[in-house]
Structures are given as C-alpha cells and as structure tokens.
Short mmCIF file of C-alpha atoms and ligand atoms in Angstrom, two decimals:
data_model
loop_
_atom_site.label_atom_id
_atom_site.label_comp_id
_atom_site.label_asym_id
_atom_site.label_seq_id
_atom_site.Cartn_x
_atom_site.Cartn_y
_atom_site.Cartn_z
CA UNK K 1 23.76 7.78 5.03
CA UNK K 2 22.21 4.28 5.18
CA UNK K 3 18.46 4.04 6.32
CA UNK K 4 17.16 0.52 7.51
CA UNK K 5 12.97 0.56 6.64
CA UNK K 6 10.72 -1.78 8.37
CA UNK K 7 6.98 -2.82 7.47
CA UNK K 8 6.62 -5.01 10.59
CA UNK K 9 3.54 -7.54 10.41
CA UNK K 10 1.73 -9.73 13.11
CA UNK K 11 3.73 -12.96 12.04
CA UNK K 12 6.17 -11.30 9.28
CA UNK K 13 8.83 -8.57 8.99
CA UNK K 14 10.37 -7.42 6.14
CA UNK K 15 13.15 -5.24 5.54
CA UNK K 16 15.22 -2.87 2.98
CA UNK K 17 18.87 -1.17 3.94
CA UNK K 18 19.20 1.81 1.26
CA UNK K 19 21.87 4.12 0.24
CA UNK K 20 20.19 7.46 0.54
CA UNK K 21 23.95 8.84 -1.58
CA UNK K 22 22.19 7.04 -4.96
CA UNK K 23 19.04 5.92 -3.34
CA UNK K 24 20.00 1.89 -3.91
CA UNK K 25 18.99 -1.09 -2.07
CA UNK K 26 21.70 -2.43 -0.20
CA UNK K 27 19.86 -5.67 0.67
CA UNK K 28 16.08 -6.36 1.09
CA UNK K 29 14.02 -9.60 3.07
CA UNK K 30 11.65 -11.14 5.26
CA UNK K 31 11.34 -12.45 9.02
CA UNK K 32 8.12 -14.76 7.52
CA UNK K 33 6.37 -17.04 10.08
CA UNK K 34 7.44 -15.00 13.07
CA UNK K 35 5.96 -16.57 16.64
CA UNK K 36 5.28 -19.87 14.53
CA UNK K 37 8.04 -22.09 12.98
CA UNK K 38 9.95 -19.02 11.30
CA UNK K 39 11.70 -18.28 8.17
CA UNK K 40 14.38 -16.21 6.94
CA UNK K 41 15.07 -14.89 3.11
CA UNK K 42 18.07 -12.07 3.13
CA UNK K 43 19.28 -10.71 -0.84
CA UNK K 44 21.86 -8.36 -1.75
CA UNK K 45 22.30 -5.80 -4.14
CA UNK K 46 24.59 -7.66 -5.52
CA UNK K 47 23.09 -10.41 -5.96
CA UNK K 48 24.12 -12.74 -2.65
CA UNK K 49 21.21 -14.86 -1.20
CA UNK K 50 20.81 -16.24 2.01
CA UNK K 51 17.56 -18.66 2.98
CA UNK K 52 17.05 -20.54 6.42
CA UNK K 53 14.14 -21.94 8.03
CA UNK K 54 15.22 -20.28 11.79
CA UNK K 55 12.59 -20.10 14.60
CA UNK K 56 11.82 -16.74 15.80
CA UNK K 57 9.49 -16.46 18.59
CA UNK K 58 9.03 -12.61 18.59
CA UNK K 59 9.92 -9.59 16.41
CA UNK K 60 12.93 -8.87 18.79
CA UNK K 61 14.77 -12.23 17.65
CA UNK K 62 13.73 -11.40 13.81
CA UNK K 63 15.43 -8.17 14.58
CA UNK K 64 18.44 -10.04 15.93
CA UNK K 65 18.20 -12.27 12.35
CA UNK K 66 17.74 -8.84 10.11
CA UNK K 67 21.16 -7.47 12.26
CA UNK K 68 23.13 -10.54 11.83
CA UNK K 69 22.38 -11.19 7.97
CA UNK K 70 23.47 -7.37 7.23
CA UNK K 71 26.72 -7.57 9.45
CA UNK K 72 27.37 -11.13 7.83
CA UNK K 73 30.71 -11.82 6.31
CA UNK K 74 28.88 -13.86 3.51
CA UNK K 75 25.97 -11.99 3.11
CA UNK K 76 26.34 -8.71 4.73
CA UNK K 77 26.60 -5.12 3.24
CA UNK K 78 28.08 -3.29 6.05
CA UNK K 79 30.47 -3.78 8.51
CA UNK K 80 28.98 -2.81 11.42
CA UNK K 81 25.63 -1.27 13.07
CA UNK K 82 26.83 1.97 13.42
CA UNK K 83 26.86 2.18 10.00
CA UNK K 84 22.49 2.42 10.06
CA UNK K 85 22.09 6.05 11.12
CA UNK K 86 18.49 5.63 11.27
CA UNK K 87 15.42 2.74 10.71
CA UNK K 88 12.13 3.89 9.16
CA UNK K 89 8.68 2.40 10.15
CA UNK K 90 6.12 2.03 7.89
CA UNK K 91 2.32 2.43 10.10
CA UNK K 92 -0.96 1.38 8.47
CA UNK K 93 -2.85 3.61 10.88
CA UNK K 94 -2.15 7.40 11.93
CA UNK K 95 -5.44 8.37 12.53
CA UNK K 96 -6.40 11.54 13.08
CA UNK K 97 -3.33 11.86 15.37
CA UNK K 98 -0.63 11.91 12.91
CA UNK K 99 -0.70 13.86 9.31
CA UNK K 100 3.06 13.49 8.49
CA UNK K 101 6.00 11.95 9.23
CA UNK K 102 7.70 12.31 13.24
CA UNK K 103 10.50 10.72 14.82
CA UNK K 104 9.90 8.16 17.10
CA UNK K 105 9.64 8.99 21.14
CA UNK K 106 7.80 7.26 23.82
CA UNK K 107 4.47 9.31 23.50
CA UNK K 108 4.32 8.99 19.88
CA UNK K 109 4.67 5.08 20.59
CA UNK K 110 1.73 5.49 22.90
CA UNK K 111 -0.18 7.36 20.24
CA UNK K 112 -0.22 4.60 17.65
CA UNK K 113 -0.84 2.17 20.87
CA UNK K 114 -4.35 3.81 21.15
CA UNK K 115 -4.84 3.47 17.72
CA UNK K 116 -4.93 -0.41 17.78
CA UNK K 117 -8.89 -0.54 17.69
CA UNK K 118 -9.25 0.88 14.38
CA UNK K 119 -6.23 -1.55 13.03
CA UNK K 120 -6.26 -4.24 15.60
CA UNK K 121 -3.41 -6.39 13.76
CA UNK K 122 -1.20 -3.85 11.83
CA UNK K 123 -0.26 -1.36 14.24
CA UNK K 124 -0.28 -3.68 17.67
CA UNK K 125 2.51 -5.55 15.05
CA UNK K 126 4.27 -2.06 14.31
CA UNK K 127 4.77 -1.66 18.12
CA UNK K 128 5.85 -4.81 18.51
CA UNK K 129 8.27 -3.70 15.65
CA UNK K 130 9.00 -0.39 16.87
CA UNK K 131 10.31 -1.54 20.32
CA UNK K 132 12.00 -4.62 19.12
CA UNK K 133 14.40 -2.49 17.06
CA UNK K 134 15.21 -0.18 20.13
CA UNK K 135 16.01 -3.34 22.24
CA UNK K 136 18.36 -5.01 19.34
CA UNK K 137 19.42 -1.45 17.86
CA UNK K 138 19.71 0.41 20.71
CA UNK K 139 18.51 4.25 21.54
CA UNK K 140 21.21 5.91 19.52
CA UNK K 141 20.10 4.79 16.12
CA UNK K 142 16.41 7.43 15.79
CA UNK K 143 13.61 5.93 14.16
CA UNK K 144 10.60 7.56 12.40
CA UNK K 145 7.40 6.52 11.59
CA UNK K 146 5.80 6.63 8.16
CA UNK K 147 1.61 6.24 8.21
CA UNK K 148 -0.16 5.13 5.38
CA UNK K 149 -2.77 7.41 5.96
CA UNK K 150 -0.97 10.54 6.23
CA UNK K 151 -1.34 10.98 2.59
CA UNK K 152 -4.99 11.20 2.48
CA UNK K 153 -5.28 13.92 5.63
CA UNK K 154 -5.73 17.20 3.55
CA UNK K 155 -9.38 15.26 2.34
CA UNK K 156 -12.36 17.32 3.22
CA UNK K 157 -15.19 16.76 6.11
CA UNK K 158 -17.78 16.11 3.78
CA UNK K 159 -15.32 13.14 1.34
CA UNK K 160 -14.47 11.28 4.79
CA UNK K 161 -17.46 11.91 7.13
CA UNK K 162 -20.14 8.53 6.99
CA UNK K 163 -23.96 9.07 6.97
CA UNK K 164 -24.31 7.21 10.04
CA UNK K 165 -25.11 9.48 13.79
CA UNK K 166 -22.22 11.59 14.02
CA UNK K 167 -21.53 10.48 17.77
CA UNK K 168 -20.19 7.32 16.11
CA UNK K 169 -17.23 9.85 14.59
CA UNK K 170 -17.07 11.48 18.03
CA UNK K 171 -17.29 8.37 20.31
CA UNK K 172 -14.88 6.01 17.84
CA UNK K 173 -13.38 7.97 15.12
CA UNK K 174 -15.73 5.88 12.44
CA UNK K 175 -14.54 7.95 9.70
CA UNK K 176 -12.55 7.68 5.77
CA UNK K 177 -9.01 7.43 6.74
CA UNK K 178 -7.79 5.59 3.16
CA UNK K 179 -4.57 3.91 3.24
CA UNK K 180 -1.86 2.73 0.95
CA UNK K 181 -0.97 7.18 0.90
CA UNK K 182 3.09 6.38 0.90
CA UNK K 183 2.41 4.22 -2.63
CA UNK K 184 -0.21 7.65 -3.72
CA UNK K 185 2.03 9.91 -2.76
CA UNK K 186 4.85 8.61 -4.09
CA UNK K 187 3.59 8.07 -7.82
CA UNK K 188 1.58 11.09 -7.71
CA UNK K 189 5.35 13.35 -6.89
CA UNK K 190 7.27 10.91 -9.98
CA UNK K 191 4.07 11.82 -12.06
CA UNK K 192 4.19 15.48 -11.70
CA UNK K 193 7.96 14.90 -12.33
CA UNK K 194 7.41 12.71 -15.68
CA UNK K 195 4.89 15.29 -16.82
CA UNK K 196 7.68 18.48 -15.87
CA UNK K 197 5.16 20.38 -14.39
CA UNK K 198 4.51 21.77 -11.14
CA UNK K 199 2.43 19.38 -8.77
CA UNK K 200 0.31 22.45 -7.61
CA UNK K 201 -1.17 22.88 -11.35
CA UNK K 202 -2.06 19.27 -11.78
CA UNK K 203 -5.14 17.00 -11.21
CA UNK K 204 -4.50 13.58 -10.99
CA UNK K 205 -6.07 10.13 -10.35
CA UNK K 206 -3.88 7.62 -9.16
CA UNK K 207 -4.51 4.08 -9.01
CA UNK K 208 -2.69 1.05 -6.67
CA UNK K 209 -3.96 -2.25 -7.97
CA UNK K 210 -2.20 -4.93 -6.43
CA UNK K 211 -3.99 -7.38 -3.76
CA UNK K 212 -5.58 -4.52 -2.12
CA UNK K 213 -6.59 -1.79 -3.99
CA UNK K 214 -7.13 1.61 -3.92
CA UNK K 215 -8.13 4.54 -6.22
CA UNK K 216 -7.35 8.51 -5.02
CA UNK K 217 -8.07 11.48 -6.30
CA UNK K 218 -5.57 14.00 -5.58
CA UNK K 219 -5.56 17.90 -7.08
CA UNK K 220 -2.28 20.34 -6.68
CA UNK K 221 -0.25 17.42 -4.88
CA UNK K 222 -3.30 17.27 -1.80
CA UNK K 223 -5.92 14.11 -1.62
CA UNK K 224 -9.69 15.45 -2.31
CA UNK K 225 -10.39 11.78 -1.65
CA UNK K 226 -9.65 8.23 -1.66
CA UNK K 227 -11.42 4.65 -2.51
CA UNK K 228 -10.79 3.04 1.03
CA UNK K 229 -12.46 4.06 4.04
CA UNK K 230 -12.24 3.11 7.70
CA UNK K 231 -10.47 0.23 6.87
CA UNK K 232 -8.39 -1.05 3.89
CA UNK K 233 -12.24 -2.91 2.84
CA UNK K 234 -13.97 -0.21 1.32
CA UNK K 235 -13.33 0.87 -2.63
CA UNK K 236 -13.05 -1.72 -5.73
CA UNK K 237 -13.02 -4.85 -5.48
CA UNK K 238 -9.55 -6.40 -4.78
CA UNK K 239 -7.88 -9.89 -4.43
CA UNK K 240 -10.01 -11.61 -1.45
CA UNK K 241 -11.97 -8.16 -0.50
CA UNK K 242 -15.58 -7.27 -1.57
CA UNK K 243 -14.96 -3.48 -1.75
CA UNK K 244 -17.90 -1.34 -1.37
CA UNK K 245 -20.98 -3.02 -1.00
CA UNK K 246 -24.95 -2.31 0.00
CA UNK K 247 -24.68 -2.96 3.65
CA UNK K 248 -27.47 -4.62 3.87
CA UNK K 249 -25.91 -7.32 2.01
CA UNK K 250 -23.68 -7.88 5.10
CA UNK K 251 -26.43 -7.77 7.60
CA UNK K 252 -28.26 -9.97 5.55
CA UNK K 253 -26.23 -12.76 5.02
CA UNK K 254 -25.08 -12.64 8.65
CA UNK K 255 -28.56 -13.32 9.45
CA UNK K 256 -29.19 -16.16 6.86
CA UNK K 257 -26.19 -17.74 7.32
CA UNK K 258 -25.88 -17.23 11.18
CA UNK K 259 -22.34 -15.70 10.96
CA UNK K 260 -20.95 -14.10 14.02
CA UNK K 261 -18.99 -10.60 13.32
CA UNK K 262 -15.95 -11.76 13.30
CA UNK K 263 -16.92 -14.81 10.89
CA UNK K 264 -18.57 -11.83 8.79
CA UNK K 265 -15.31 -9.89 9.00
CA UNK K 266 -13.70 -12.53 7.36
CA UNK K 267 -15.91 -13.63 4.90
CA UNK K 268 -15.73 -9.82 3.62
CA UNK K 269 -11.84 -9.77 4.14
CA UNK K 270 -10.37 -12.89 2.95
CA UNK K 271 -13.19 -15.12 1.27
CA UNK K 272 -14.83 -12.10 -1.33
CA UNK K 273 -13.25 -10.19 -4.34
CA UNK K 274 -11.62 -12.30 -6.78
CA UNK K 275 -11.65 -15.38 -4.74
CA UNK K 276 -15.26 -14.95 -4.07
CA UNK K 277 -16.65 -14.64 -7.31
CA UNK K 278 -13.90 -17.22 -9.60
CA UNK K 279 -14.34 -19.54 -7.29
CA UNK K 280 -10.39 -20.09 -8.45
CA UNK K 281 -7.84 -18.06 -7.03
CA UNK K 282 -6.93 -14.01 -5.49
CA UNK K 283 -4.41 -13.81 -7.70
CA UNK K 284 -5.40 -11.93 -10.96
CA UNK K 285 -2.76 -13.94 -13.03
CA UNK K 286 -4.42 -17.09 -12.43
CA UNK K 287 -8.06 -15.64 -13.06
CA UNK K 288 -6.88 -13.89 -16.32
CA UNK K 289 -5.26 -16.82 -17.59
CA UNK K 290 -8.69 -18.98 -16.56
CA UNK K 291 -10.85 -16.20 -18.26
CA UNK K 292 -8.91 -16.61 -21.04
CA UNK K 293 -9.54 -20.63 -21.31
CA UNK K 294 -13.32 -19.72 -21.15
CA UNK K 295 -14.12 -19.67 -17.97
CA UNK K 296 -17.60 -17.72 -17.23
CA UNK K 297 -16.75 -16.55 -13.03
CA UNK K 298 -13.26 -16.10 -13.91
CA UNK K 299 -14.15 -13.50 -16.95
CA UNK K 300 -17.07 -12.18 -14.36
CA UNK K 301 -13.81 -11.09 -11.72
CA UNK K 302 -12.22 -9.21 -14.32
CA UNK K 303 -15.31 -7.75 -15.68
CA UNK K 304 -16.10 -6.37 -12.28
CA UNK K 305 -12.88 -5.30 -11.55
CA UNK K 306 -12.53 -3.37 -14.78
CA UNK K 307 -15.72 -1.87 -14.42
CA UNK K 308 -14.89 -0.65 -10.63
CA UNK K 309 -12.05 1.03 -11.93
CA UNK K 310 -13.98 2.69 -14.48
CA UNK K 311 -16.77 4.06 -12.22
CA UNK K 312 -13.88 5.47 -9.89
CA UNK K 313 -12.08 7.03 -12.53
CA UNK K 314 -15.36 8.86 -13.94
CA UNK K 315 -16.62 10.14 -10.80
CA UNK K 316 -13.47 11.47 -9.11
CA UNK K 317 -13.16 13.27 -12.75
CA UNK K 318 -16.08 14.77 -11.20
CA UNK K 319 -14.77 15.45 -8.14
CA UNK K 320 -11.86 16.95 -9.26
CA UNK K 321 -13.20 19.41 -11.97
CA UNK K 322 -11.65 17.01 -15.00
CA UNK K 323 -8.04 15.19 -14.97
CA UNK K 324 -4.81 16.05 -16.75
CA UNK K 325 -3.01 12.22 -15.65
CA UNK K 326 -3.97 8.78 -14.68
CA UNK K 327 -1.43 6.72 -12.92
CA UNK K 328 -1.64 3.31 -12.53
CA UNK K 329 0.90 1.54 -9.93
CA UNK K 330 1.07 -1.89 -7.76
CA UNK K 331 1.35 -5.29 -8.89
CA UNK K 332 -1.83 -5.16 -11.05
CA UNK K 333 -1.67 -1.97 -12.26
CA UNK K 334 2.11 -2.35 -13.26
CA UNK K 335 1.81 -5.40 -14.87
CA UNK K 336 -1.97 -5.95 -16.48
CA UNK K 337 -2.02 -4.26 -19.52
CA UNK K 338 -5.00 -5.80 -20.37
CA UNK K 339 -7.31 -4.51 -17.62
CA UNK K 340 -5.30 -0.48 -18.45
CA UNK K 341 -6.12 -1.14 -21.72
CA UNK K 342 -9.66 -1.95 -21.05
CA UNK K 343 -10.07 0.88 -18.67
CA UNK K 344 -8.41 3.59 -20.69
CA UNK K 345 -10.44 2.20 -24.11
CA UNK K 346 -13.70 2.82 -22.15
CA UNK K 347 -12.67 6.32 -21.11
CA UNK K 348 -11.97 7.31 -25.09
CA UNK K 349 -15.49 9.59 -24.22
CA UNK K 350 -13.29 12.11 -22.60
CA UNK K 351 -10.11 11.91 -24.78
CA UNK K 352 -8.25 9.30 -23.22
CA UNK K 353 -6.36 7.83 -25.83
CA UNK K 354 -3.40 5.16 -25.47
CA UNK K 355 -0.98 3.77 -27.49
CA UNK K 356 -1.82 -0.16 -27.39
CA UNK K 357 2.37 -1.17 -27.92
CA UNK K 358 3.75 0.79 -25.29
CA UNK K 359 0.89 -0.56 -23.14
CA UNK K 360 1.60 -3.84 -23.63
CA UNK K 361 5.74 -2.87 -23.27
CA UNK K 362 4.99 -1.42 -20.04
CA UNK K 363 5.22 -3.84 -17.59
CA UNK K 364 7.58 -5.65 -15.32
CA UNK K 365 8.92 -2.52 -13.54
CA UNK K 366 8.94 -0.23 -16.73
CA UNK K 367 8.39 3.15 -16.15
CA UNK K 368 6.53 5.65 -18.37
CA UNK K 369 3.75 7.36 -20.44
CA UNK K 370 1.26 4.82 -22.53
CA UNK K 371 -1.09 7.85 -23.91
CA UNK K 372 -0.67 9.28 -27.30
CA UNK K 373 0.32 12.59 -27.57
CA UNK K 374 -2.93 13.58 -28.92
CA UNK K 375 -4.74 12.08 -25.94
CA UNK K 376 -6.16 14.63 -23.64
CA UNK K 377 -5.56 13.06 -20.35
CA UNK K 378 -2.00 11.76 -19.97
CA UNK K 379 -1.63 8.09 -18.63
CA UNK K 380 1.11 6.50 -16.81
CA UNK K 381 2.99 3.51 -15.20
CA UNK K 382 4.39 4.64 -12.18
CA UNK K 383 5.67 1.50 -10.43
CA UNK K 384 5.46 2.39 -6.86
CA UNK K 385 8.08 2.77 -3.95
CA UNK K 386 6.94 3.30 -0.60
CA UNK K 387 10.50 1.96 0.96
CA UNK K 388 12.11 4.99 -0.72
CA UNK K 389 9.81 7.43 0.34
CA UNK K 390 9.99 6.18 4.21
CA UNK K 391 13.99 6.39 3.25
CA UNK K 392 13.78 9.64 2.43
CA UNK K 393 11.03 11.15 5.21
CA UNK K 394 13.51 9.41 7.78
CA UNK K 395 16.91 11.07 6.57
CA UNK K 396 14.62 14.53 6.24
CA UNK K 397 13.70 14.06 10.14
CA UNK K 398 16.91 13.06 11.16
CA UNK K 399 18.99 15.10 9.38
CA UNK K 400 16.48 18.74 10.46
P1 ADP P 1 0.11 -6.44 -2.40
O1 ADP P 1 -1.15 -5.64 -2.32
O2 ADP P 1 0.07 -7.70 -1.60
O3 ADP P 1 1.37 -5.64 -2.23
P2 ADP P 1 0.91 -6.63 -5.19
O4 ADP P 1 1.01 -5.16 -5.41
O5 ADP P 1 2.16 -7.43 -5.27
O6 ADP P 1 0.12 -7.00 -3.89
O7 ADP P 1 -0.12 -7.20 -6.29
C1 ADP P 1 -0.48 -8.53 -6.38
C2 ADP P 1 -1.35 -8.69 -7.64
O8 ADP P 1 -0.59 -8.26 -8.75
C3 ADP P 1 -1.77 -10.13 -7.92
O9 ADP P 1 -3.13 -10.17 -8.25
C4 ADP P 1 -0.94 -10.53 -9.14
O10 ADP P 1 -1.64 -11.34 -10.01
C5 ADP P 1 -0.56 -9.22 -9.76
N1 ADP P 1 0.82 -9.29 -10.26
C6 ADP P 1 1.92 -9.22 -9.56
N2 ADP P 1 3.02 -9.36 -10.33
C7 ADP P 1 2.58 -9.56 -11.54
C8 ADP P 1 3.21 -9.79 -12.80
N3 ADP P 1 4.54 -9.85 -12.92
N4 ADP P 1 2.42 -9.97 -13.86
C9 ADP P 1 1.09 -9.91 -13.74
N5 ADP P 1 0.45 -9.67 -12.56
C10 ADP P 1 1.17 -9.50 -11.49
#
C-alpha cells in the first residue's frame, strides 16, 4: 500500500509518497510560493531530482504539479494514481473536537473549518489542501486527517485551563491545546521501544527543538502536559518566538511603542527568540557559531535557551513523580550536541549522566542512547517522523 502525506501551508505544500510494505519514502517535495510566483522541488528515493520555478495560483494546481511529478516518466515512482490508496493530512489544530485520527468526510471538513479562529493560517491552508486533493485525486482515493494536537488531549483540566475568567474557555475555547503531538508521540513510542519496555511503565520527557519548540511531559504513553499553549507561542524560547513571557511585558510595550495587535502578534511571532535577542539570525547554527567568535547577544540566545530547557525539564520531573528517559528530537535537538550536553551536565543533581563521545556522534539523523549505563535517567536521540506516523494512522483507518 502506498500512502501520499500532505502538510499543506498558506503559500507552500509539501509532500511524501511512502511504502507502508518497508515504510520507505518513495519521493518527498514542496509546492513553495503557492498563489505568488511558485516553485517546484520533487526527489526520489532513488536519488532522481526534479526543480522548476512553475506558477501555481492555488493548492489545486500544486496538487496537479505533486500528481504529475509522481506519474512522471523521468521522475516518477509509480505508474499511475490508482496506485495511492490513500493521502494523509497533517492539521495543526483539532481542538477540542478531534482527539485522534478520522477519515476525512464533509462534516469533519466543516469541523476543522470552525476551527480557523484559533489557527487562522494553518488550518484555513489544510482545507484549502484537503479539498484540492479531492478535486485532482478524486473521491475514491480516502483521506485522513492527522492533528497535531491530538497527542496532548489525555492532559488534565487543571495543566491546560488559564487563570483568566473561565467564560473566556466557554465563549472561545482559550485553553492549552500544545502542538507538534505527531513529532511527541512518535519519539515517545521509538523511546519506549529503544528502552524494551512497556510504554505504560515509563515516564518520559520529550523534547522537539527545531524552529519552534516544544517540551512534553508524557507518563505511561499519555501527555500530563506540554510547553505550548493556545498557540504554538507559549513554552521556551524558539527561533523568532519569545516563549512564555510576563504578560505585562506585551501590554506594555504595545503601549510604549504604539503597536496595534496584530503588529504585537508579530513582533512576539517572528521578530523575538533568537532573532530578538542576537540581533543576528533564527537559526541556531549561525548564533552558535557567532557565540563561539565572542559574541556577547549571540552567547546570551544560547544561554537562555539552555536554561529554558533546563527549567522545563526540572519541573515536569515534578510533575511527573521523577523521569526514567529524556528524548531530545527536531532539528536542534538532533543535531546540537552542545546545548544536550549543556542541559544533561546541569541535570547531573538527579543522576543524569552522559557519555560526552556518543553525544557528540549523535547527530545528523543518528539514532540512539547518549547516557551511561550508570546514569539514572536514560537519554536519547530520537530523530523525529511525523510523515510516518500520519502513514501509518491513514493505512490503520483505511484498512479498519
Ligand atoms: P522546523 O521547526 O522549521 O521544522 P527544524 O526542526 O528543521 O525546524 O529545526 C531548525 C533548527 O535546527 C535551526 O535552528 C537549525 O540551526 C537547527 N538545525 C537544523 N539542522 C541542523 C544541523 N544539521 N546541524 C545543526 N543544527 C541544525
């Protein structure tokens, strides 16, 4: 069975066709630039690329570009549609509507429709995605819908209930939702697996470090809770996002500086984090490499970050009655051993012990343990997945 996933954005699209018989990709890419000029990448498992700047004025012609690359002669991988038995969406938002997995039908399209408010560009763009495939794939090939926030559902009232008047949970569902639960869910399953132990006897922080970032705190396979809140802003402090923050600070520089909501939404969004405080870039390569020519803000970024990490770490230990594994996953997390290193060094109070060379080995899509058998919390590199786990929830719905 071949499963077509789909992360649809508001100007992007991209794409992975895998063979659920070994679980490989087939071929992977990206609609980029979608209702502006447009640009296609297509690669195959094999190793065939194909690159064209192509205008594509909605997400129905990127479909048409997605269909065409993996039917190519050149480039494709199958030889006809029919050969897709099913595409799998992945949603940012589910709400408190959806807390798993469901194949796709007109109400649950309408379902995710009146969840736009509380994601205003990522699922109006899932839509978008979600009824451009019907029109190019037509209504025999199902599709399902993945949510980001299914993961986190099982957290408690009193983890993802605000201290603000409760009517604002009643009127607008202002609540802790947490996202990036496909990436949580999927390390926290391979971690249980790594460790050969039942997921039910395990408690476990995992932690996604890439641009965004979150930290979750999950006990016998459920989510107790989770660093982000109503929206992916809330947690540690990430590439161009502040994280968690006195909210006075927001009211008050709205006032000083005269900044409008949205212009506030931004400046929290895209202008804060790692941008915000280096002054150089979002990306944690470039501020590493300027902390490490001496540069004050750019070693202030990591410090913060580092620190974040920390205080998550030590109070979802709390939460969770001690840890037996710490995962770290994403593009940071896989791949800067210097801030795991930092992290886990700091947490030598409650055992955590690593092994510095299989730290430093671990990166680049390695997989594996860094702690030391004596430590007495086990640490991992988990890098993450979510295609395969949107694979694999679609083939389980279609194939019930
Ligand atoms: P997103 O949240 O957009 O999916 P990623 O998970 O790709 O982001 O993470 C992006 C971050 O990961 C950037 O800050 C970048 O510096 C870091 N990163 C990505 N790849 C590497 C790498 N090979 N080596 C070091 N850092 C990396």
């Amino acid at each position: 069975m071949k499963i077509l996933v789909i992360n649809a954005g508001s100007s992007s699209m991209k794409y992975q066709l895998i063979d659920m018989t070994d679980e490989s990709v087939l071929a992977k890419g990206n609609c980029e630039r979608i209702g502006i000029d447009g640009h296609f990448k297509h690669s195959t498992g094999d190793g065939r690329v194909f690159e064209t700047d192509v205008v594509m004025t909605n997400h129905t012609e990127a479909f048409v570009q997605i269909k065409n690359a993996l039917i190519s002669e050149e480039y494709g991988v199958i030889k006809n549609l029919d050969e897709v038995s099913a595409v799998g969406h992945r949603i940012v938002q589910g709400g408190s509507l959806f807390s798993e997995s469901v194949l796709v039908n007109e109400e649950v399209i309408k379902g995710i429709e009146s969840l736009i408010p509380l994601a205003p560009l990522h699922n109006a763009a899932h839509v978008q995605g979600i009824r451009a495939c019907l029109e190019v794939f037509g209504d025999k090939v199902p599709e399902v819908v993945v949510f980001d926030t299914a993961f986190h559902s099982t957290m408690p009232e009193k983890a993802f209930i605000y201290p603000v008047p409760y009517e604002y949970y009643e009127k607008y569902s202002v609540r802790r939702y947490g996202f990036h639960g496909t990436s949580h869910r999927y390390v926290s399953q391979r971690c249980a697996e790594l460790m050969g132990k039942d997921i039910k006897d395990i408690k476990m922080i995992t932690c996604h470090l890439g641009n965004g970032s979150s930290i979750t705190a999950v006990k016998g396979g459920k989510v107790i809770d989770t660093s982000m809140g109503l929206t992916p802003l809330d947690g540690i402090m990430m590439g161009t996002r502040t994280g968690s923050l006195d909210p006075s600070v927001v009211t008050f520089i709205a006032e000083q500086e005269h900044l409008s909501a949205e212009e506030m939404d931004t400046l929290l969004n895209k202008k804060s984090g790692f941008l915000g405080i280096s002054g150089i870039s979002s990306d944690d390569r470039d501020v590493t490499a300027a902390a490490e020519s001496g540069n004050h803000r750019a070693q202030l970024a990591i410090d913060i970050l580092e620190y974040d990490i920390l205080k998550y770490i030590g109070s979802y230990t709390a939460v969770l009655g001690g840890v037996d594994a710490i995962v770290f996953t994403a593009g940071i997390g896989e791949n800067q051993s210097s801030h795991r290193s930092s992290v886990c060094h700091a947490l030598s109070f409650m055992g955590v012990k690593i092994d510095d060379k299989l730290n430093e080995q671990m990166i680049r899509g390695k997989e594996g343990k860094i702690s030391t058998e004596d430590s007495t919390v086990e640490v991992y590199v988990i890098p993450t997945n979510e295609e395969l786990v949107i694979a694999r929830d679609t083939m389980a719905l279609v194939t019930k």
